[in-house]
Amino acid sequence: MKRIDLLVTGIGCLVTPPGNVPRCGQQMKEVHVITDAAVAIREGRIVSFGPAKEVLDLLADVEIAETIDVGGRMVTPGLVDPHTHLVHGGSREHELALKRSDVSYLDILAQGGGILNTVQNTRAASEQELYDKARRSLNEMLLNGVTTVEAKSGYGLTLEDELKQLRVAKRLNDTHPVEIVSTFMGAHAVPLAYKGCAEEYVDFIVNEMVPKVAEEELAEFCDVFCEKGVFSIEQSRRILLKGKEFGLLPKIHADEIKPLGGAELAGEIGAISAEHLLAATDKGFAAMAEHRVIPVLLPGTSFNLGLAKHARARDMIDTYELPVALATDYNPGSCPTESIQLIMMLASLNLKMTPEEILTACTINAANALGRGRDIGSIAVGKRADLTIFDAPNLAYLPYHFGINHTFGVIKNGSVIVWNRTIVTKEAGKEEAAL
Ligand code: NIG
Ligand code: FE
């Protein structure tokens, strides 16, 4: 072995799911725990990890440029948030009173509020304003321990405004240490200009938007809000198949409120993931299992909408052996939070997932929901050195001690970017207020 750029020592316990592929069913509980561990990093990748003594023996004659001691804390793979609506204008706290008086999410949307209110604010905002707002949220996510984030468009709903959102996401990816993975979601709602003519809007999406997004290489995935009163199964199929034709892999907001059959559609068209799934049926789960679709569950959304119903994570894991992933669904309507640690707690409380399953869902399964299982999502030799350092003695402590941020530090691509709960730059070695 040649030189080591960074040696991370003093790891009280290192916890990681193994391997690169989605962990299904009971495999989700099997995480590796190494006490008194160390991780060696070169050129942004992990070159060795294991019990500190073994790693240090291996490095006996190797030059080590920098060593950091994490003081006995717990280290996991950098967390991955595979479903967010990161880039948008404005906020919707004015809808709180309506929500509290039991006006439903879909009724607020049908009255021209909800997503359509955020569409107005997003169209009115400049690229710089959208960038500044999203960057603040991204910093919150980073401070929570997240190193890779998916970001959907879907608050523009015109060609120019959708491209504007996607360009902001691209610029964030280029300038912020957290990696941003973009999804085109022009089919998030039917815009007011097409009220009563949803089919014409779908024509516009497939004929104009998808080809342009693909041509400008602004997204890797295509998503649709497949829901009663929004986009039907037929419309969703048309949009997602057109996206696939143009190289945008399908994702789908499926069976969130009504059991329309979005989970079955995800199986049929070979979607990489299907999200929400509160109302999905056993037939839908079976179709997903058969076609290896990853369920991305969003317990913050059901919690914040005050729903009594939750996604059937136990059935998905125990009966259908699906590889469940978790995400924030960060958005200004149904889930205004950047906190993946809150989501971990809600997955424990409402989805009855174990701490080990939760870690797997927030790391390797989430990475696979973004097509990045070979690169991130577990601590393994050759993978990107993305690590989260927690002020916690063990995994169960995270959902147990709730409502606070346990993240002490974050390493992204082998660089320390959060230390002592503060964003730092490696070059400056001090707090970078501008981030
Ligand atoms: O995933 N359900 C549709 N889309 C988002 C909510 C977007 C919004 O309300 O602004 C979701 O929950
Ligand atoms: Fe969403």
Coordinates of C-alpha atoms and ligand atoms in Angstrom, one line a residue:
M1 CA 0.0 0.0 0.0
K2 CA 1.2 3.5 -0.8
R3 CA 0.3 6.6 1.1
I4 CA -2.9 7.1 3.1
D5 CA -4.6 10.5 3.0
L6 CA -6.7 10.2 6.1
L7 CA -6.8 7.6 8.9
V8 CA -9.9 7.7 11.1
T9 CA -9.2 6.2 14.5
G10 CA -10.9 6.1 17.9
I11 CA -14.1 4.6 16.4
G12 CA -16.0 3.2 19.4
C13 CA -18.2 1.1 17.1
L14 CA -18.4 1.0 13.3
V15 CA -21.8 -0.2 12.0
T16 CA -22.5 -0.9 8.4
P17 CA -24.6 -3.1 6.2
P18 CA -22.4 -5.3 4.0
G19 CA -22.0 -5.3 0.2
N20 CA -23.3 -3.3 -2.7
V21 CA -26.7 -4.8 -3.5
P22 CA -30.1 -4.0 -2.0
R23 CA -30.6 -5.9 1.3
C24 CA -34.0 -7.7 1.2
G25 CA -36.3 -9.0 4.0
Q26 CA -34.4 -10.4 6.9
Q27 CA -31.0 -9.4 5.5
M28 CA -32.0 -5.8 6.5
K29 CA -31.3 -6.8 10.1
E30 CA -27.8 -8.1 9.4
V31 CA -25.4 -5.3 9.9
H32 CA -21.7 -5.6 10.8
V33 CA -20.6 -4.1 14.0
I34 CA -16.8 -3.6 14.7
T35 CA -15.7 -2.2 18.1
D36 CA -12.5 -0.2 18.4
A37 CA -12.3 0.3 14.7
A38 CA -10.4 2.4 12.2
V39 CA -10.9 3.4 8.5
A40 CA -8.0 4.2 6.1
I41 CA -8.8 6.5 3.1
R42 CA -6.9 7.3 -0.1
E43 CA -8.1 9.6 -2.9
G44 CA -11.6 9.8 -1.5
R45 CA -12.0 6.0 -1.2
I46 CA -11.8 3.5 1.6
V47 CA -8.7 1.3 1.3
S48 CA -8.9 -0.5 4.6
F49 CA -11.3 -0.8 7.6
G50 CA -11.7 -3.1 10.6
P51 CA -10.4 -3.5 14.1
A52 CA -8.0 -0.6 14.7
K53 CA -5.1 -3.0 15.6
E54 CA -5.4 -4.9 12.3
V55 CA -5.7 -1.7 10.2
L56 CA -2.7 -0.1 12.0
D57 CA -0.6 -3.3 11.5
L58 CA -1.4 -3.2 7.9
L59 CA -0.3 0.4 7.7
A60 CA 2.9 -0.1 9.7
D61 CA 5.2 1.1 6.9
V62 CA 2.8 3.4 5.1
E63 CA 2.9 7.2 5.1
I64 CA -0.2 8.6 6.7
A65 CA -0.9 12.3 5.8
E66 CA -3.5 13.0 8.4
T67 CA -5.0 11.1 11.4
I68 CA -8.3 12.0 13.2
D69 CA -9.5 10.5 16.4
V70 CA -13.3 10.4 16.7
G71 CA -13.2 10.0 20.5
G72 CA -15.0 6.6 20.8
R73 CA -18.0 7.7 18.8
M74 CA -20.1 5.6 16.5
V75 CA -19.4 5.7 12.7
T76 CA -21.8 4.6 9.9
P77 CA -21.8 5.0 6.2
G78 CA -22.9 8.5 5.2
L79 CA -26.7 8.6 5.2
V80 CA -28.5 8.8 1.8
D81 CA -31.8 10.6 1.4
P82 CA -33.4 9.2 -1.8
H83 CA -36.6 11.3 -2.0
T84 CA -36.7 15.1 -1.5
H85 CA -38.3 18.1 -3.2
L86 CA -35.2 20.2 -2.3
V87 CA -35.5 23.0 -4.8
H88 CA -38.6 25.2 -4.4
G89 CA -39.8 28.7 -3.6
G90 CA -41.6 29.9 -0.5
S91 CA -43.3 27.9 2.2
R92 CA -46.9 26.9 3.2
E93 CA -47.4 27.6 6.9
H94 CA -50.5 29.5 5.9
E95 CA -52.1 26.1 5.1
L96 CA -51.7 24.9 8.7
A97 CA -55.1 26.2 9.9
L98 CA -56.8 24.4 6.9
K99 CA -55.0 21.2 7.7
R100 CA -55.9 21.5 11.4
S101 CA -59.5 21.9 10.5
D102 CA -59.3 18.6 8.6
V103 CA -59.3 19.8 5.0
S104 CA -57.5 17.0 3.2
Y105 CA -54.2 17.3 1.3
L106 CA -56.0 16.5 -2.0
D107 CA -58.8 19.0 -1.3
I108 CA -56.3 21.8 -0.7
L109 CA -54.6 20.9 -4.0
A110 CA -58.0 20.8 -5.8
Q111 CA -58.7 24.3 -4.6
G112 CA -55.5 25.6 -6.3
G113 CA -53.4 25.5 -3.1
G114 CA -50.9 22.9 -2.0
I115 CA -48.4 22.0 -4.7
L116 CA -49.9 24.7 -7.0
N117 CA -49.1 27.4 -4.4
T118 CA -45.5 26.4 -4.3
V119 CA -45.5 26.4 -8.1
Q120 CA -46.4 30.1 -8.1
N121 CA -43.6 30.8 -5.6
T122 CA -41.1 28.8 -7.5
R123 CA -41.9 30.5 -10.8
A124 CA -41.6 33.9 -9.2
A125 CA -38.2 33.1 -7.6
S126 CA -34.9 33.8 -9.4
E127 CA -32.4 31.0 -9.9
Q128 CA -30.2 32.6 -7.3
E129 CA -33.1 32.8 -4.7
L130 CA -33.9 29.1 -5.3
Y131 CA -30.2 28.2 -5.0
D132 CA -29.8 30.1 -1.7
K133 CA -32.9 28.6 -0.1
A134 CA -32.0 25.0 -1.2
R135 CA -28.4 25.5 -0.1
R136 CA -29.6 26.3 3.4
S137 CA -31.7 23.1 3.5
L138 CA -28.8 21.1 2.1
N139 CA -26.6 22.4 5.0
E140 CA -29.3 21.2 7.5
M141 CA -29.3 17.8 5.8
L142 CA -25.5 17.6 5.9
L143 CA -25.4 18.6 9.6
N144 CA -27.8 15.7 10.1
G145 CA -25.4 13.3 8.6
V146 CA -26.6 13.1 5.0
T147 CA -24.0 12.8 2.2
T148 CA -26.1 12.1 -0.8
V149 CA -29.5 13.6 -1.6
E150 CA -32.0 13.1 -4.4
A151 CA -33.8 16.3 -5.6
K152 CA -37.0 16.4 -7.7
S153 CA -38.2 19.1 -10.0
G154 CA -42.0 19.5 -10.2
Y155 CA -42.7 23.0 -8.9
G156 CA -42.2 24.7 -12.3
L157 CA -44.6 22.8 -14.5
T158 CA -43.6 24.8 -17.6
L159 CA -40.6 23.8 -19.6
E160 CA -38.5 26.8 -18.6
D161 CA -39.4 26.6 -14.9
E162 CA -38.7 22.9 -14.7
L163 CA -35.3 23.5 -16.3
K164 CA -34.7 26.3 -13.9
Q165 CA -35.2 24.0 -10.9
L166 CA -33.1 21.3 -12.4
R167 CA -30.3 23.8 -13.2
V168 CA -30.3 24.9 -9.6
A169 CA -29.9 21.3 -8.5
K170 CA -27.0 20.9 -10.9
R171 CA -25.3 24.0 -9.6
L172 CA -25.8 22.8 -6.0
N173 CA -24.2 19.5 -7.0
D174 CA -21.2 21.4 -8.5
T175 CA -20.7 23.7 -5.5
H176 CA -21.8 21.9 -2.4
P177 CA -20.0 18.9 -0.8
V178 CA -23.2 16.8 -0.7
E179 CA -23.9 15.0 -3.9
I180 CA -27.3 15.8 -5.5
V181 CA -29.0 13.3 -7.7
S182 CA -31.7 14.9 -10.0
T183 CA -35.1 13.6 -10.9
F184 CA -37.4 15.2 -13.4
M185 CA -41.0 15.4 -12.0
G186 CA -42.9 17.6 -14.5
A187 CA -45.9 15.3 -13.6
H188 CA -46.1 16.5 -10.0
A189 CA -49.5 18.3 -10.6
V190 CA -51.6 19.5 -13.5
P191 CA -50.8 23.2 -13.8
L192 CA -53.7 25.7 -13.7
A193 CA -53.1 26.6 -17.4
Y194 CA -54.2 23.0 -18.2
K195 CA -57.0 22.7 -15.7
G196 CA -59.5 20.1 -17.1
C197 CA -57.1 19.2 -19.9
A198 CA -54.7 16.9 -18.1
E199 CA -54.2 14.8 -21.2
E200 CA -52.8 17.8 -23.1
Y201 CA -50.4 18.5 -20.3
V202 CA -49.3 14.8 -20.5
D203 CA -48.7 15.3 -24.3
F204 CA -46.6 18.3 -23.5
I205 CA -44.5 16.4 -20.9
V206 CA -43.8 13.5 -23.3
N207 CA -43.3 15.5 -26.5
E208 CA -41.4 18.6 -25.1
M209 CA -40.2 18.3 -21.6
V210 CA -38.8 14.7 -21.4
P211 CA -36.7 15.1 -24.6
K212 CA -35.3 18.5 -23.5
V213 CA -34.4 17.4 -20.0
A214 CA -32.7 14.3 -21.4
E215 CA -30.9 16.4 -24.1
E216 CA -29.5 18.8 -21.4
E217 CA -28.6 15.9 -19.2
L218 CA -30.3 17.5 -16.3
A219 CA -31.8 14.4 -14.6
E220 CA -31.2 10.7 -14.1
F221 CA -34.7 9.7 -13.1
C222 CA -38.3 10.5 -14.0
D223 CA -41.1 10.6 -11.4
V224 CA -44.9 10.9 -11.5
F225 CA -47.4 11.7 -8.8
C226 CA -49.8 8.8 -9.7
E227 CA -52.8 9.6 -7.5
K228 CA -56.6 10.0 -7.8
G229 CA -57.3 13.4 -9.2
V230 CA -53.6 14.0 -10.2
F231 CA -52.2 11.6 -12.8
S232 CA -53.9 8.3 -13.7
I233 CA -52.3 4.9 -14.1
E234 CA -52.5 5.3 -17.9
Q235 CA -51.0 8.8 -17.9
S236 CA -48.2 7.7 -15.5
R237 CA -47.4 4.7 -17.7
R238 CA -47.1 6.9 -20.7
I239 CA -44.8 9.5 -19.0
L240 CA -42.6 7.0 -17.3
L241 CA -42.1 4.8 -20.5
K242 CA -41.3 7.9 -22.5
G243 CA -38.7 8.9 -19.8
K244 CA -37.3 5.4 -19.9
E245 CA -37.0 5.7 -23.7
F246 CA -34.9 8.8 -23.2
G247 CA -32.7 7.2 -20.5
L248 CA -34.5 8.6 -17.4
L249 CA -35.1 5.7 -15.0
P250 CA -38.7 5.5 -13.7
K251 CA -39.6 6.3 -10.1
I252 CA -43.2 6.7 -9.0
H253 CA -45.2 8.4 -6.1
A254 CA -47.5 5.3 -5.8
D255 CA -50.6 4.5 -3.9
E256 CA -50.0 7.3 -1.3
I257 CA -53.7 8.1 -0.6
K258 CA -55.8 5.8 -2.9
P259 CA -54.9 2.3 -4.0
L260 CA -54.8 3.2 -7.7
G261 CA -52.3 0.4 -8.6
G262 CA -49.1 2.4 -8.7
A263 CA -47.1 -0.4 -7.1
E264 CA -48.3 -2.8 -9.8
L265 CA -47.3 -0.3 -12.5
A266 CA -43.9 0.1 -10.9
G267 CA -43.4 -3.6 -11.3
E268 CA -44.8 -3.7 -14.8
I269 CA -42.5 -1.0 -16.2
G270 CA -39.5 -2.0 -14.1
A271 CA -39.2 1.2 -12.0
I272 CA -36.1 1.5 -9.8
S273 CA -38.3 2.5 -6.9
A274 CA -41.9 3.2 -5.8
E275 CA -42.5 5.8 -3.0
H276 CA -45.1 6.3 -0.2
L277 CA -47.1 3.1 -0.7
L278 CA -49.5 3.7 2.3
A279 CA -52.4 2.4 0.3
A280 CA -50.6 -0.2 -1.7
T281 CA -52.1 -3.7 -1.8
D282 CA -50.6 -7.2 -1.4
K283 CA -50.8 -7.5 -5.2
G284 CA -48.8 -4.4 -5.5
F285 CA -46.1 -5.7 -3.1
A286 CA -46.0 -9.0 -5.0
A287 CA -45.4 -7.1 -8.3
M288 CA -42.7 -5.0 -6.7
A289 CA -40.9 -8.1 -5.3
E290 CA -41.1 -9.9 -8.6
H291 CA -39.5 -7.0 -10.5
R292 CA -37.1 -6.0 -7.8
V293 CA -38.6 -2.5 -7.2
I294 CA -37.3 -0.7 -4.1
P295 CA -40.0 0.6 -1.8
V296 CA -39.0 4.1 -0.5
L297 CA -41.0 4.8 2.6
L298 CA -41.7 8.3 3.9
P299 CA -43.0 8.1 7.5
G300 CA -42.5 11.8 8.1
T301 CA -45.3 12.5 5.5
S302 CA -47.9 10.3 7.1
F303 CA -46.9 11.7 10.5
N304 CA -47.2 15.3 9.3
L305 CA -50.4 14.8 7.5
G306 CA -51.8 13.4 10.7
L307 CA -52.8 10.1 9.1
A308 CA -53.8 7.1 11.2
K309 CA -52.4 4.9 8.5
H310 CA -48.8 4.0 7.9
A311 CA -46.9 2.2 5.2
R312 CA -46.9 -1.6 5.9
A313 CA -43.1 -1.9 6.4
R314 CA -43.3 -5.1 8.4
D315 CA -45.3 -6.9 5.7
M316 CA -43.0 -5.6 3.0
I317 CA -39.9 -6.9 4.9
D318 CA -41.3 -10.1 6.5
T319 CA -43.7 -11.4 3.9
Y320 CA -42.5 -9.9 0.6
E321 CA -38.8 -9.7 1.3
L322 CA -38.5 -6.3 -0.1
P323 CA -35.5 -4.0 0.3
V324 CA -37.1 -1.1 2.1
A325 CA -35.5 2.4 1.9
L326 CA -36.4 5.5 4.0
A327 CA -36.3 9.1 3.0
T328 CA -37.5 12.5 4.3
D329 CA -39.7 13.5 1.3
Y330 CA -38.5 17.1 2.4
N331 CA -41.0 19.4 0.7
P332 CA -42.9 22.6 1.7
G333 CA -46.3 20.8 2.0
S334 CA -46.7 17.3 3.2
C335 CA -43.3 17.1 5.0
P336 CA -41.4 20.3 5.7
T337 CA -38.4 18.7 7.5
E338 CA -34.8 18.1 6.5
S339 CA -34.2 15.8 9.5
I340 CA -33.4 12.2 8.4
Q341 CA -33.0 11.4 12.1
L342 CA -36.6 12.4 12.8
I343 CA -37.5 10.0 10.0
M344 CA -35.4 7.2 11.7
M345 CA -37.4 7.7 14.9
L346 CA -40.7 7.6 13.0
A347 CA -39.7 4.5 11.2
S348 CA -39.1 2.9 14.6
L349 CA -42.3 4.2 16.2
N350 CA -44.8 3.9 13.3
L351 CA -43.3 1.4 10.9
K352 CA -42.0 -0.9 13.6
M353 CA -38.6 -1.2 12.0
T354 CA -35.6 -2.2 14.1
P355 CA -32.6 0.1 14.4
E356 CA -30.6 -2.3 12.2
E357 CA -33.3 -2.2 9.5
I358 CA -33.5 1.5 9.7
L359 CA -29.7 1.9 9.1
T360 CA -29.9 -0.4 6.1
A361 CA -32.9 1.6 4.8
C362 CA -31.0 4.9 5.1
T363 CA -27.7 3.6 3.6
I364 CA -27.3 0.7 1.2
N365 CA -31.0 0.4 0.2
A366 CA -31.3 4.2 -0.2
A367 CA -28.1 4.2 -2.3
N368 CA -29.6 1.5 -4.6
A369 CA -32.8 3.5 -4.9
L370 CA -30.5 6.0 -6.6
G371 CA -28.6 3.5 -8.7
R372 CA -25.4 4.1 -6.6
G373 CA -25.1 0.9 -4.6
R374 CA -21.6 0.1 -6.0
D375 CA -20.3 3.5 -5.0
I376 CA -21.9 4.5 -1.7
G377 CA -24.2 3.2 1.1
S378 CA -21.8 0.9 3.0
I379 CA -18.3 0.9 4.4
A380 CA -16.3 -1.4 2.1
V381 CA -12.9 -1.3 0.4
G382 CA -13.1 0.6 -2.8
K383 CA -16.2 2.5 -2.0
R384 CA -16.4 6.3 -1.5
A385 CA -15.3 7.4 1.9
D386 CA -18.6 8.9 3.0
L387 CA -18.9 8.5 6.8
T388 CA -21.2 9.9 9.5
I389 CA -19.9 10.2 13.0
F390 CA -22.6 10.1 15.7
D391 CA -22.5 11.2 19.3
A392 CA -24.2 7.9 20.2
P393 CA -23.0 4.7 21.9
N394 CA -24.9 2.4 19.6
L395 CA -27.5 2.2 16.7
A396 CA -30.6 1.9 18.9
Y397 CA -29.7 5.1 20.6
L398 CA -30.6 7.1 17.5
P399 CA -34.4 6.4 17.4
Y400 CA -34.5 6.1 21.2
H401 CA -33.2 9.6 22.1
F402 CA -35.4 11.6 19.8
G403 CA -35.8 15.2 18.7
I404 CA -32.1 16.1 18.8
N405 CA -29.3 15.9 16.2
H406 CA -26.8 13.2 17.1
T407 CA -24.4 13.9 14.3
F408 CA -21.0 15.1 15.4
G409 CA -19.1 14.9 12.2
V410 CA -19.3 14.0 8.5
I411 CA -16.7 12.8 6.0
K412 CA -17.5 13.1 2.3
N413 CA -15.3 11.7 -0.4
G414 CA -12.5 11.4 2.2
S415 CA -12.7 15.1 3.4
V416 CA -13.9 16.1 6.8
I417 CA -16.8 18.5 6.1
V418 CA -18.6 18.6 9.5
W419 CA -16.7 18.5 12.7
N420 CA -18.0 19.2 16.2
R421 CA -21.4 19.8 14.7
T422 CA -20.1 22.6 12.5
I423 CA -19.5 22.8 8.7
V424 CA -15.8 23.2 8.0
T425 CA -13.8 23.3 4.8
K426 CA -10.7 21.1 4.7
E427 CA -8.7 23.9 3.2
A428 CA -9.6 26.5 5.7
G429 CA -9.8 24.0 8.6
K430 CA -12.3 26.3 10.2
E431 CA -15.9 27.2 10.2
E432 CA -17.1 28.2 6.8
A433 CA -20.0 30.5 7.5
A434 CA -20.7 31.0 3.8
L435 CA -21.8 27.3 3.4
Ligands
NIG1 O1 -44.2 13.4 -2.0 N1 -47.3 13.7 -3.0 C1 -46.8 14.5 -3.8 N2 -45.7 15.2 -3.7 C2 -45.1 15.6 -2.4 C3 -45.7 16.7 -1.8 C4 -45.4 18.0 -2.4 C5 -46.1 19.2 -1.8 O2 -47.1 19.1 -1.1 O3 -45.6 20.3 -2.1 C6 -44.9 14.3 -1.6 O4 -45.5 14.2 -0.5
FE2 FE -42.5 13.3 -2.7

